[in-house]
Coordinates of C-alpha atoms in Angstrom, one line a residue:
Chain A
X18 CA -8.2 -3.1 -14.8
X19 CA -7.2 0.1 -16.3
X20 CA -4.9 2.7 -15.1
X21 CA -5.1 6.3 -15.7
X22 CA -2.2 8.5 -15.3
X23 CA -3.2 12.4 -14.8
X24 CA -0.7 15.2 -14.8
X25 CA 1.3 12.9 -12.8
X26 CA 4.4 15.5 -11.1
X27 CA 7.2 14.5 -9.1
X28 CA 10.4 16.1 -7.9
X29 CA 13.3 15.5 -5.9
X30 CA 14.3 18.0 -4.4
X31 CA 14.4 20.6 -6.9
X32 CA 14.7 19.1 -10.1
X33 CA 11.7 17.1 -11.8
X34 CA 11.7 13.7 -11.8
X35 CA 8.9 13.5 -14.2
X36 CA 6.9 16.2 -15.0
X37 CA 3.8 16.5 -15.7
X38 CA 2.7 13.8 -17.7
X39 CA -0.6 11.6 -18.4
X40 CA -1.1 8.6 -20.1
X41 CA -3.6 5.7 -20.0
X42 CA -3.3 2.1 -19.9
X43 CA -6.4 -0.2 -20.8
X44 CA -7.3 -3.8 -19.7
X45 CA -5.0 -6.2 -21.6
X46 CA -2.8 -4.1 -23.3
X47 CA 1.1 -4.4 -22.8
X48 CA 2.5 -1.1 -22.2
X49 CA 6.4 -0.8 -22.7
X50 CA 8.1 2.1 -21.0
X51 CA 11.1 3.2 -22.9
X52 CA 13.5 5.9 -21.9
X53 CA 17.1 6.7 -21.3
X54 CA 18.5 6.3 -17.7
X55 CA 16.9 9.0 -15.3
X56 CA 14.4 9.9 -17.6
X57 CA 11.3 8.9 -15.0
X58 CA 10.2 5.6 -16.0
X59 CA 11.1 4.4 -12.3
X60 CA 9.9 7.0 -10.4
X61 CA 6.5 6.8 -12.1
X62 CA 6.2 2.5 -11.3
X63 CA 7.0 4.1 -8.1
X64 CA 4.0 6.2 -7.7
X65 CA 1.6 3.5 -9.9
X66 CA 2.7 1.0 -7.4
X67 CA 1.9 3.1 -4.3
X68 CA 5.6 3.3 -3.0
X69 CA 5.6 7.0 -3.4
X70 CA 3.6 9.6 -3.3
X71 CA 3.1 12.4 -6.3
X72 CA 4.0 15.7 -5.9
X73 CA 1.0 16.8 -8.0
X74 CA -1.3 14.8 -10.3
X75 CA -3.6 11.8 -9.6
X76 CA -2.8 7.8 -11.0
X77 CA -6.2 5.9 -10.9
X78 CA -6.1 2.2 -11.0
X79 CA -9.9 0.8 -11.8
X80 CA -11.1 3.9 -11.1
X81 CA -9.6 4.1 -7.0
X82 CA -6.9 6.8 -6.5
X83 CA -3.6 6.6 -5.0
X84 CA -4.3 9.1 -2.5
X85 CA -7.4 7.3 -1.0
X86 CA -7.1 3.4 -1.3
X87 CA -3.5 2.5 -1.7
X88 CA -4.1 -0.6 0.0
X89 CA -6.8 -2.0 -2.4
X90 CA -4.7 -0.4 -5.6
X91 CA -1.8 -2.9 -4.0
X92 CA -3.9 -5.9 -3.7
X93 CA -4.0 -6.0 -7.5
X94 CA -0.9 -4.8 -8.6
X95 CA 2.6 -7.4 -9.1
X96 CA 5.4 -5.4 -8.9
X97 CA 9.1 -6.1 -9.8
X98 CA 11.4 -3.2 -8.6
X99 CA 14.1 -2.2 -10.5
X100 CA 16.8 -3.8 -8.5
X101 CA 14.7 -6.6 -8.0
X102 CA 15.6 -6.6 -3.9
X103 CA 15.0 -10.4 -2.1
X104 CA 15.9 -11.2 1.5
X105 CA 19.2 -13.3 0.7
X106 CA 18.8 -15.3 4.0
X107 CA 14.8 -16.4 2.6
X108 CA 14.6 -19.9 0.9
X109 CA 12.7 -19.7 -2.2
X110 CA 9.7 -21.5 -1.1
X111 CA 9.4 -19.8 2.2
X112 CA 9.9 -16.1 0.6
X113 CA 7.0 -17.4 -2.0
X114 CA 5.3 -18.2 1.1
X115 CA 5.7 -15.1 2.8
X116 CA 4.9 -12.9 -0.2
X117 CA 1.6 -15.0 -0.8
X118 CA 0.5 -14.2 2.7
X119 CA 1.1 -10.9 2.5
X120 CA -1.1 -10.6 -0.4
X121 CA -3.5 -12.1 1.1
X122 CA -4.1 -14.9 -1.0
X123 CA -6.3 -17.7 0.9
X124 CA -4.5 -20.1 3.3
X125 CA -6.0 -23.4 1.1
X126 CA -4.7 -21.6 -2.1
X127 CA -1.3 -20.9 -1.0
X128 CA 0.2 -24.4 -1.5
X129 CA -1.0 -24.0 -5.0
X130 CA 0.1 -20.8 -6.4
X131 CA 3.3 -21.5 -5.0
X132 CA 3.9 -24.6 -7.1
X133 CA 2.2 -22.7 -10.3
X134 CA 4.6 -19.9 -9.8
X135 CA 7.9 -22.2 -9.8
X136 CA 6.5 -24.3 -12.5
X137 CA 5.7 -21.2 -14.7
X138 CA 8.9 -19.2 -13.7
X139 CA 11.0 -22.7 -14.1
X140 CA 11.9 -22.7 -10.2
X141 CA 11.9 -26.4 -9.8
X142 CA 15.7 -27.2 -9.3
X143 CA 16.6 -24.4 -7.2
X144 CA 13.2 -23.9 -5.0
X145 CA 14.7 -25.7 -1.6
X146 CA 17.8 -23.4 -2.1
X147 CA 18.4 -19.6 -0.3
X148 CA 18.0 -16.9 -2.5
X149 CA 21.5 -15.8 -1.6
X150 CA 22.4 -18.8 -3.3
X151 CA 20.6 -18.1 -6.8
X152 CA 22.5 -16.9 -9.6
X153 CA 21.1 -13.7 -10.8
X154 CA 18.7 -15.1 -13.4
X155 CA 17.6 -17.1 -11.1
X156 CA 17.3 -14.5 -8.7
X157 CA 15.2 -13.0 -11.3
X158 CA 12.7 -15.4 -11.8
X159 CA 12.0 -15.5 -8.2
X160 CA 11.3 -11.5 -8.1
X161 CA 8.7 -12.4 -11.4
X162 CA 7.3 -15.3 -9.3
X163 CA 6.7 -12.7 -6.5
X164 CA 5.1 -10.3 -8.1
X165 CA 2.7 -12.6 -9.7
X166 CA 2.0 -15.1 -6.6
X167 CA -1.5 -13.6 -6.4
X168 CA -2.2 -13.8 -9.9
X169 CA -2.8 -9.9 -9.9
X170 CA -4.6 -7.9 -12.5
X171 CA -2.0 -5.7 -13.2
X172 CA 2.0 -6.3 -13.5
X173 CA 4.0 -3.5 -13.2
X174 CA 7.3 -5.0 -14.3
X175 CA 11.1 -2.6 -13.8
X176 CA 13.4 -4.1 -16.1
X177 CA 12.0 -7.5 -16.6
X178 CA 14.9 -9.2 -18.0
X179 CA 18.1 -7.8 -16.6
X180 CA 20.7 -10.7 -16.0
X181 CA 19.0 -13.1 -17.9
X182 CA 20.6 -15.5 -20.5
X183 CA 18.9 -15.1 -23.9
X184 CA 17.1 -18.4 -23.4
X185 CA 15.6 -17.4 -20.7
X186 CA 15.2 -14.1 -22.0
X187 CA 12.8 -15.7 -24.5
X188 CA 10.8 -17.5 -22.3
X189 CA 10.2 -14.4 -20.1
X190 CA 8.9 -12.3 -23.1
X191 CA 6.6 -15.4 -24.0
X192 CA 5.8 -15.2 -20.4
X193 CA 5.1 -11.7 -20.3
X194 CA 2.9 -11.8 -24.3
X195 CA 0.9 -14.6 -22.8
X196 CA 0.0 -12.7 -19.4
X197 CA -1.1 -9.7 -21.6
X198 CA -3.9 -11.5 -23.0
X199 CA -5.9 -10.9 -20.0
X200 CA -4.0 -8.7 -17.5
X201 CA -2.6 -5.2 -17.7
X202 CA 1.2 -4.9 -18.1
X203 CA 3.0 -2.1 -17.7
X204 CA 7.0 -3.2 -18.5
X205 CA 10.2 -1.0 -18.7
X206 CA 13.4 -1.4 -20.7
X207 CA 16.4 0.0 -22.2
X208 CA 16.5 -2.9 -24.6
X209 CA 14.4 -2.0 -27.9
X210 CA 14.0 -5.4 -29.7
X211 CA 12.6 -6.7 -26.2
X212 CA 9.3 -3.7 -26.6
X213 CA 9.5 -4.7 -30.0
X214 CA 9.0 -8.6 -28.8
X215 CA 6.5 -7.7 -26.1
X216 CA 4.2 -4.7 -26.3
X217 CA 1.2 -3.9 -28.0
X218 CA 2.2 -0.1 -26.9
X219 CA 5.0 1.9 -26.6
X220 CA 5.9 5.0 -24.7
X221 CA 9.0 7.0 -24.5
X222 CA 9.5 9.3 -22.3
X223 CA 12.5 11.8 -22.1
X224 CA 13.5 14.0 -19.1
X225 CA 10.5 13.5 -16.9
X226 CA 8.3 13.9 -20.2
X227 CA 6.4 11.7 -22.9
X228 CA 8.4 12.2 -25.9
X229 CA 6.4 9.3 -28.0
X230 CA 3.2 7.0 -27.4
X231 CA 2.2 4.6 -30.1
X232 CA 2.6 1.1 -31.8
X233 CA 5.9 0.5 -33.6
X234 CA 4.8 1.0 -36.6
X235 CA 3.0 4.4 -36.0
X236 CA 6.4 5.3 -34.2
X237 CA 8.0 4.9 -37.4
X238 CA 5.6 6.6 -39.5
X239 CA 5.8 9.4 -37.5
X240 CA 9.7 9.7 -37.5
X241 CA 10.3 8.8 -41.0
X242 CA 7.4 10.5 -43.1
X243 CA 8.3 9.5 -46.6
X244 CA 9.5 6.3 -47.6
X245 CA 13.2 5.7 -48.8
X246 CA 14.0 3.2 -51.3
X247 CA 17.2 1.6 -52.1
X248 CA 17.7 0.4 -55.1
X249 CA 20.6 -1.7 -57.0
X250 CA 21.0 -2.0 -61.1
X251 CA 23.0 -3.8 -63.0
X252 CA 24.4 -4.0 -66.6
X253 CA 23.0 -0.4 -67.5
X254 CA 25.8 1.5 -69.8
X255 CA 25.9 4.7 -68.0
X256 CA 26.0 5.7 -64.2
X257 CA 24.9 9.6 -64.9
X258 CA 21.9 8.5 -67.8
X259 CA 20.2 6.3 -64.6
X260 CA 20.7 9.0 -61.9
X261 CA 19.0 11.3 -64.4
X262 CA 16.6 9.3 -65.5
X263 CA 15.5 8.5 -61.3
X264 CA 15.3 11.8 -61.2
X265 CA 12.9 12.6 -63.5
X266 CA 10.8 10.2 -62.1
X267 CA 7.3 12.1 -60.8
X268 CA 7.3 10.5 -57.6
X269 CA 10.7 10.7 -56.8
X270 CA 12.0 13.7 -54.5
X271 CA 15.7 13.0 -54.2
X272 CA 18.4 10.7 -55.5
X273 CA 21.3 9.7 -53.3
X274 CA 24.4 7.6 -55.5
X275 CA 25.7 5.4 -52.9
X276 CA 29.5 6.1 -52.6
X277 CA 31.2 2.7 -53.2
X278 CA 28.6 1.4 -55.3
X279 CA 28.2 2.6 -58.7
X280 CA 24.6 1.3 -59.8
X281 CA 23.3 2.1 -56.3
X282 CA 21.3 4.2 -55.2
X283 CA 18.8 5.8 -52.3
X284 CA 15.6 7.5 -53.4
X285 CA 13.7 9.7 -51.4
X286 CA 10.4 9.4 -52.3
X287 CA 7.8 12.7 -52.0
X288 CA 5.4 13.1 -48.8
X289 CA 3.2 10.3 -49.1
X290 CA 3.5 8.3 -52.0
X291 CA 5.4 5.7 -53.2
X292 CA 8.2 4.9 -56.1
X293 CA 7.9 1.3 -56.1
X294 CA 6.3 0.8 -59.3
X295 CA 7.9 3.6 -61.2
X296 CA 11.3 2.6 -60.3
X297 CA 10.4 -0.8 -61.7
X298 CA 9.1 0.2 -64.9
X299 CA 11.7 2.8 -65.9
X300 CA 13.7 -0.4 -65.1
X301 CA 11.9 -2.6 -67.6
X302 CA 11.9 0.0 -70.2
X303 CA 15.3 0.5 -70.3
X304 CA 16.3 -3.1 -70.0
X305 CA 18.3 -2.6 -66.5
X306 CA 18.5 -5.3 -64.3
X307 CA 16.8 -4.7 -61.2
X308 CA 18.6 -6.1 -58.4
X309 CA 18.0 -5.0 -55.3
X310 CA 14.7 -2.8 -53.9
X311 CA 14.2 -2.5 -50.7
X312 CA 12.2 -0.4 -48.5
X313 CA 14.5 1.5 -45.5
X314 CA 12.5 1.7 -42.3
X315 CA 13.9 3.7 -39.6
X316 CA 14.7 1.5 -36.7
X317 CA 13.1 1.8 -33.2
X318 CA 17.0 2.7 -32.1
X319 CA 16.6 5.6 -34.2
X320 CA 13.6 7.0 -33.3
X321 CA 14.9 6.5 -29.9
X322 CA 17.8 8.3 -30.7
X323 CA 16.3 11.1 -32.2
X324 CA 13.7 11.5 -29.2
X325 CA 16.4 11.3 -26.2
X326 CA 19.3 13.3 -27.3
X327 CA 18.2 16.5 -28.2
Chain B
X10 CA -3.7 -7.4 11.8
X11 CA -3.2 -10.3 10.5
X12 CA -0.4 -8.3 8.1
X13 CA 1.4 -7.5 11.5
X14 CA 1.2 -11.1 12.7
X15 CA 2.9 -12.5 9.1
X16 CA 5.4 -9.9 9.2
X17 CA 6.1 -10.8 12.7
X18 CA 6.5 -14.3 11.9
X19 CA 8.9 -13.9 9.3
X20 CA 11.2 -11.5 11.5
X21 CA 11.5 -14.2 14.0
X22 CA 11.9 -16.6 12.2
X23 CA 15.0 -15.1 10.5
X24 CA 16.4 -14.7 14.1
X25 CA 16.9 -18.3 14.4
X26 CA 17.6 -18.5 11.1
X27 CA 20.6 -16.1 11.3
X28 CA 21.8 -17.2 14.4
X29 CA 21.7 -14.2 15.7
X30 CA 18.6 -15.4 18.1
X31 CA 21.0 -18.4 19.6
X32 CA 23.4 -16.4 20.3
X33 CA 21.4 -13.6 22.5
X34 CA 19.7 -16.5 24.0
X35 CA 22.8 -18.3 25.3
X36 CA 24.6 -15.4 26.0
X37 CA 22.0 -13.8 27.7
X38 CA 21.1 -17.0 29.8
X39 CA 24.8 -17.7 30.1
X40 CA 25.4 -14.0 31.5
X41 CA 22.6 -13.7 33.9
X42 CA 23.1 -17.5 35.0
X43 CA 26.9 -16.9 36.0
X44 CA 26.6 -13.7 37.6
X45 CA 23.0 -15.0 39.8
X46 CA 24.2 -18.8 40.7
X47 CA 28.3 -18.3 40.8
X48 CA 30.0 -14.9 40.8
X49 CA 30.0 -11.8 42.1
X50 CA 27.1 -10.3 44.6
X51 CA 24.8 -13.8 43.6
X52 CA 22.4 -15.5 45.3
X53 CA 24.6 -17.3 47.6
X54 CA 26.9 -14.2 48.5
X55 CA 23.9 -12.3 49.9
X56 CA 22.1 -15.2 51.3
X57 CA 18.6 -14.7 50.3
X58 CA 15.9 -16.4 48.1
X59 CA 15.2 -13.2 46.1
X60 CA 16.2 -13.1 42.2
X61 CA 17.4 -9.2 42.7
X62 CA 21.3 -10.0 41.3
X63 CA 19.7 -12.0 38.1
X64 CA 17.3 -8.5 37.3
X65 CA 20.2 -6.4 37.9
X66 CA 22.3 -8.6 35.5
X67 CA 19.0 -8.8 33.2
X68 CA 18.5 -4.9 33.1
X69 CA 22.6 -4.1 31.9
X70 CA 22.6 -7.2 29.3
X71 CA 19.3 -6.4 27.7
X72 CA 20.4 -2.8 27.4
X73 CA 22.8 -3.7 24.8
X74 CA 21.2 -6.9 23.8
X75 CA 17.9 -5.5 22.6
X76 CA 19.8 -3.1 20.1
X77 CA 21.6 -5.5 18.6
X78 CA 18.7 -7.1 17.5
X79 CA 16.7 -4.2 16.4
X80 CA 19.6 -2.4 14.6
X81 CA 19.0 -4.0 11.3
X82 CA 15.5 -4.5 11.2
X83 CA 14.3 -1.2 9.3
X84 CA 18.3 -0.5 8.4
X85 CA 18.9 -3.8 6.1
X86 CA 15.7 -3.0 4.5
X87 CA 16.3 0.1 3.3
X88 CA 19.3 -0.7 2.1
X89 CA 19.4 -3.9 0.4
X90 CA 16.3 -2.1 -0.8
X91 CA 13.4 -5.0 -0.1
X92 CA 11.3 -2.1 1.8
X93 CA 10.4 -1.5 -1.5
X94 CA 8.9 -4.9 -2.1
X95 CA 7.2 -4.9 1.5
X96 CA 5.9 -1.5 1.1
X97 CA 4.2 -1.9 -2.2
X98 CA 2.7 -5.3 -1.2
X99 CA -0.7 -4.1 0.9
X100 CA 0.3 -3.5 4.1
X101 CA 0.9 -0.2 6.1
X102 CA 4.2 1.5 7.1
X103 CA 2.7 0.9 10.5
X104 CA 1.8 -2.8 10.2
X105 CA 5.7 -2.9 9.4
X106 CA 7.0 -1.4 12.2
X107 CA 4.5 -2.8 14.3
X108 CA 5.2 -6.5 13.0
X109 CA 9.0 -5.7 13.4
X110 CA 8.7 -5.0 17.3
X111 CA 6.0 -7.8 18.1
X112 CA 9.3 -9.8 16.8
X113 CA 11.6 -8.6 18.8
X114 CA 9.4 -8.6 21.7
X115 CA 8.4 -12.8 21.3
X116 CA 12.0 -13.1 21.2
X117 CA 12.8 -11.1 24.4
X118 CA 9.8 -13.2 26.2
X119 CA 11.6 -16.2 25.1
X120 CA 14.7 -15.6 26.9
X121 CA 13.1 -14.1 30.0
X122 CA 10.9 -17.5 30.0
X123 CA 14.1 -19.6 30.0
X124 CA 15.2 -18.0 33.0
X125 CA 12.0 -19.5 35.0
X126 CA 14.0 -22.0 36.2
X127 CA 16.2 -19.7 38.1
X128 CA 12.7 -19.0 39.7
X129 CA 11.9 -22.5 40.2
X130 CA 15.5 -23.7 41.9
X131 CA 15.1 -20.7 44.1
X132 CA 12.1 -21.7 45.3
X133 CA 13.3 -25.3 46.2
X134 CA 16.2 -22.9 48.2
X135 CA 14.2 -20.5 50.4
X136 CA 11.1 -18.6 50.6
X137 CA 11.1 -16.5 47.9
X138 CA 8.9 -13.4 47.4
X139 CA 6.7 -14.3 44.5
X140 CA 5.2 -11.0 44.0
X141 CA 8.6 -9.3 43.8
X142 CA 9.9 -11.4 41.1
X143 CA 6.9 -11.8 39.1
X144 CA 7.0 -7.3 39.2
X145 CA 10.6 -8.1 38.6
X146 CA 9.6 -9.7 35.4
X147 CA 7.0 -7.0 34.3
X148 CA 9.5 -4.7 34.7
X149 CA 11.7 -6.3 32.5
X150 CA 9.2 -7.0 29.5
X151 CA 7.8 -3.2 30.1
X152 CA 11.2 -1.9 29.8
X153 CA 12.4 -4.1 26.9
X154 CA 9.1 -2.7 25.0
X155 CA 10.8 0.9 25.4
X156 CA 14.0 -0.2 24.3
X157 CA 12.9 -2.0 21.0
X158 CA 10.8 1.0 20.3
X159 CA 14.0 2.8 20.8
X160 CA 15.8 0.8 18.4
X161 CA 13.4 0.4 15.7
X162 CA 13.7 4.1 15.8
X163 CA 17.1 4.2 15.4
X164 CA 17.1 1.3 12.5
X165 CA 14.6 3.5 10.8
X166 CA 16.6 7.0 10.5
X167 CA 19.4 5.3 8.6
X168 CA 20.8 2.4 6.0
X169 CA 23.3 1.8 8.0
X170 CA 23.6 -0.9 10.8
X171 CA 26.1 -0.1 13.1
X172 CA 25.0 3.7 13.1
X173 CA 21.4 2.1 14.5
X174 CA 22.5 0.3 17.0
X175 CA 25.3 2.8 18.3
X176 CA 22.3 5.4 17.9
X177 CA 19.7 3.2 20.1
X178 CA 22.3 3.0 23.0
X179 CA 23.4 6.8 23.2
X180 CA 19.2 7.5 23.3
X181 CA 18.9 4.5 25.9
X182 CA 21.8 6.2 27.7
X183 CA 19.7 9.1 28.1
X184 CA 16.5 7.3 29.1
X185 CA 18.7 4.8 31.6
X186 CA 21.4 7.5 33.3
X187 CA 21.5 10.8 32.4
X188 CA 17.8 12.2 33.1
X189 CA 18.6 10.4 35.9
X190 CA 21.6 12.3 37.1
X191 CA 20.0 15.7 35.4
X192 CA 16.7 15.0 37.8
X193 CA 19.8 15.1 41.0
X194 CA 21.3 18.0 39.8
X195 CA 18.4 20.3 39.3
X196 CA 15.3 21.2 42.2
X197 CA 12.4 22.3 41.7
X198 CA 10.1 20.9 38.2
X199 CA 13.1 20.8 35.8
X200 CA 13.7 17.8 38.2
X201 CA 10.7 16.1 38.3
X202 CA 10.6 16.7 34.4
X203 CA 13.7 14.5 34.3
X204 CA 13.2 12.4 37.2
X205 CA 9.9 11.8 35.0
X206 CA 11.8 11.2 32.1
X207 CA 14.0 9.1 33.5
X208 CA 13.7 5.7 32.9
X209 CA 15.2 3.7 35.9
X210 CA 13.0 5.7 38.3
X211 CA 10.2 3.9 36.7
X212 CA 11.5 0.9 36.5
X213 CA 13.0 0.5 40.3
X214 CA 9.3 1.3 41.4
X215 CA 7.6 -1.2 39.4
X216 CA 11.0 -3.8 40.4
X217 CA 9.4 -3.1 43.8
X218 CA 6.5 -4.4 43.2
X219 CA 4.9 -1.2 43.1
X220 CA 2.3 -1.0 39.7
X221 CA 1.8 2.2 39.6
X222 CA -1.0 3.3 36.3
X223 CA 2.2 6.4 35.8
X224 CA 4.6 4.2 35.6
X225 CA 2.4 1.6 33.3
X226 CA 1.6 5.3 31.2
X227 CA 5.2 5.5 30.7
X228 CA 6.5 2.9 29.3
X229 CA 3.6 2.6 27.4
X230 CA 3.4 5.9 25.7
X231 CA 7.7 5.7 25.1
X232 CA 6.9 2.4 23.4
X233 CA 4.2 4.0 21.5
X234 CA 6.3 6.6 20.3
X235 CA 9.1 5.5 19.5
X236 CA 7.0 3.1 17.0
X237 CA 5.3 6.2 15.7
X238 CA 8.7 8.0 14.8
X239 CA 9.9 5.0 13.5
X240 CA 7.0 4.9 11.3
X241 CA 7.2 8.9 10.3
X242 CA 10.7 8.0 9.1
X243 CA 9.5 5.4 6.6
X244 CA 6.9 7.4 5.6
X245 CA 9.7 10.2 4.8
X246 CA 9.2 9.0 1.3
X247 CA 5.8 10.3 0.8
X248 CA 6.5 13.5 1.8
X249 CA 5.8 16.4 -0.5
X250 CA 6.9 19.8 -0.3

């Protein structure tokens, strides 16, 4: 089931939560929704998950609006909240319970999912106990196992893996890659190795707008442009005769001497193309040792960076 | 339907899980027991088989019981912030608030059934007019319908659960003395507005084994909206300027 976000408008009084943004998200892809804190990546699992209504702007889940058929549009969504809210007082089998009901899963199939859900979400030690009396990762894994209890189509996921340890943390984004193989996921975070880990997509948004929408690696394409090289020699005579002759080098756009290194260096390389090979060859021709080349990527934290603080 | 019957479940079910259900139910029974049986104006003080002193105990205690319960039903929610979860699972706002008081209501019809043995002892005791105290008891369930309509209200408008409940009384005060008093201070239709409004009008006629269809319209239509407010308040959310 897809979802279609269109022109999508919400505001708080007056200041916009998000503003004006679309975006779509097809069957089986894992959509991760990065942005700074109050940028809108809440308020719009709000509105996908029916909670609250848009200002302006339409979200169609498999083709059924918000604004006509919330109920059905909630019959196939699994939703985490961002706080991940439980009734303390609720034992974990009988909140399961409860939840499965309300979702109207079959009476027969109840029994069932519930045992799926604490085997999948590793629930079995603590499943007779009161939520109350969970530790917080714990507590976690019984807000996952709600939200998917009726093995919905689409997961809409707030901060996934908040309080977990980074066992568990693993096991959650193997969780989460292995659900996106056949259901929709839409998943927010703060933490950039975990969109990294998990989705197929990424979207930043910024301020109530989309600042980026891509894979990782078109991300970085996009913020770095040309590629940047940085390179190490050793036993050539003369610091000044290797900067030169980098320099000259047709492909080469800049040189940068690293400051505590003397046979280091950073090469900019022009729009486009690379300096691999003719950095190696002025190498061999000249006898220099090669010792280092490596190709600098700009991390995801960067781009991030760049996109959020302006 | 069946969304308001699992949500109704759960609710009482967390009574007796909480406590909070025994409680109301002993001291409710105690209460009512000690001032019809042993203290007071009771049944042996006035000398006849009639279950009069245990209504008139009933009607004060449930009058501060029924908020208690009700205060946190909506209030909790909203704060600890599981409306959320409910509300994005599929079922209405109304099927909430509706589940919430068919709750409060089984729990209420509880204790009133537990007092059918004052009933049964009187009847070993005297002749006892039957219809009075079963329009005693439809009194009671009619009125209690009000009042938890009254307190969901109250749970709805805030987080908080102390505000709620102190909220539902000063309302029930309204609906229990004041129009009351208003409707004997003014002539004319200002006072049969409030003597209207009032809610111990309508409940001393139906007490007196009187079932009237206005009085019946009454209760019904406060419980109605009350629920309905209740429900515009969680609905606040979706509001758009």
């Amino acid at each position: 089931m897809g979802i279609v976000v269109s022109n999508l408008t919400k505001k708080y009084g007056t200041q916009k939560a998000i503003d004006n943004i679309s975006f779509e998200v097809k069957t089986g892809e894992i959509l991760g929704f990065l942005g700074p804190n109050g940028a809108g990546k809440t308020t719009t699992m709000k509105i996908i998950t029916c909670y609250m209504a848009p200002n302006e702007g339409d979200v169609k889940v498999n083709g059924i609006s918000i604004r006509e058929n919330p109920e059905e549009i909630k019959r196939n969504i699994g939703y985490l909240p961002e706080s991940n809210p439980l009734y303390y007082d609720m034992p974990v089998l009988e909140y399961l319970e409860y939840v499965a009901k309300l979702q109207n899963v079959p009476q027969p199939e109840i029994p069932g999912r519930i045992k799926e859900m604490v085997k999948v979400c590793g629930l079995d030690v603590e499943k007779h106990k009161k939520i109350g009396e969970l530790s917080k990762g714990y507590r976690q894994r019984v807000g996952l196992a709600q939200a998917m209890i009726h093995d919905p189509e689409i997961l809409i996921l707030d901060e996934p893996t908040t309080g977990l340890d980074p066992n568990q943390i693993v096991e959650i984004r193997k969780l989460i890659r292995e659900l996106g193989r056949e259901k929709t996921v839409i998943l927010s975070t703060h933490i950039l190795p975990e969109v990294e880990a998990t989705s197929d997509r990424i979207m930043i948004i910024n301020e109530g707008k989309i600042v980026a929408d891509g894979t990782a690696e078109t991300l970085r394409k996009q913020a770095q442009g040309t590629e940047v090289l940085k390179i190490q020699i050793e036993e050539a005579a003369n610091r000044d005769e290797v900067f030169s002759a980098l320099m000259n080098l047709d492909t080469v756009d800049l040189v940068d001497p690293v400051p505590d290194n003397d046979f280091a260096f950073l090469i900019n390389s022009k729009e486009n193309i690379s300096s691999r090979k003719a950095v190696f060859k002025l190498c061999v021709e000249n006898n220099w040792v090669l010792t280092e080349l490596t190709p600098l990527e700009t991390k995801l934290e960067d781009i991030f960076r760049e996109l959020t603080t302006k | 339907m069946k969304a308001i019957w699992v949500i109704a479940k759960k609710e009482f079910s967390t009574f007796f899980d909480s406590l909070a259900a025994y409680i109301l139910l002993v001291v409710f029974l105690g209460l009512s027991g000690f001032f019809t049986w042993l203290y007071g104006s009771d049944i042996f003080f006035i000398g006849q088989a009639t279950l009069q002193p245990f209504f008139g105990v009933a009607y004060w205690t449930l009058f501060f019981f029924i908020p208690a319960l009700t205060m946190k039903m909506l209030a909790e929610e909203k704060r600890s912030g599981t409306i959320e979860l409910l509300l994005t699972k599929p079922v209405t706002d109304w099927q909430v608030v509706a589940g919430k008081f068919l709750a409060a209501f089984l729990l209420i019809l509880v204790a009133l059934l537990l007092t059918l043995p004052y009933y049964i002892t009187l009847n070993f005791i005297g002749n006892v007019d039957h219809g009075a105290v079963w329009s005693g008891y439809f009194g009671m369930l009619l009125m209690s319908m009000a009042y938890i309509s009254i307190g969901l209200f109250a749970s709805s408008i805030t987080n908080n659960q102390i505000v709620a409940f102190l909220l539902s009384l000063f309302i029930g005060v309204f609906f229990l003395i004041i129009f009351n008093v208003l409707a004997n201070s003014f002539t004319g239709d200002t006072a049969l507005l409030f003597n209207y409004l009032s809610l111990s009008t309508h409940y001393d006629s139906i007490s007196r084994g009187v079932i009237d269809s206005r009085d019946l319209i009454y209760f019904l239509s406060l419980t109605f909206f009350g629920l309905l407010l209740a429900e515009t308040a969680l609905a606040k959310r979706n509001i758009v300027e």
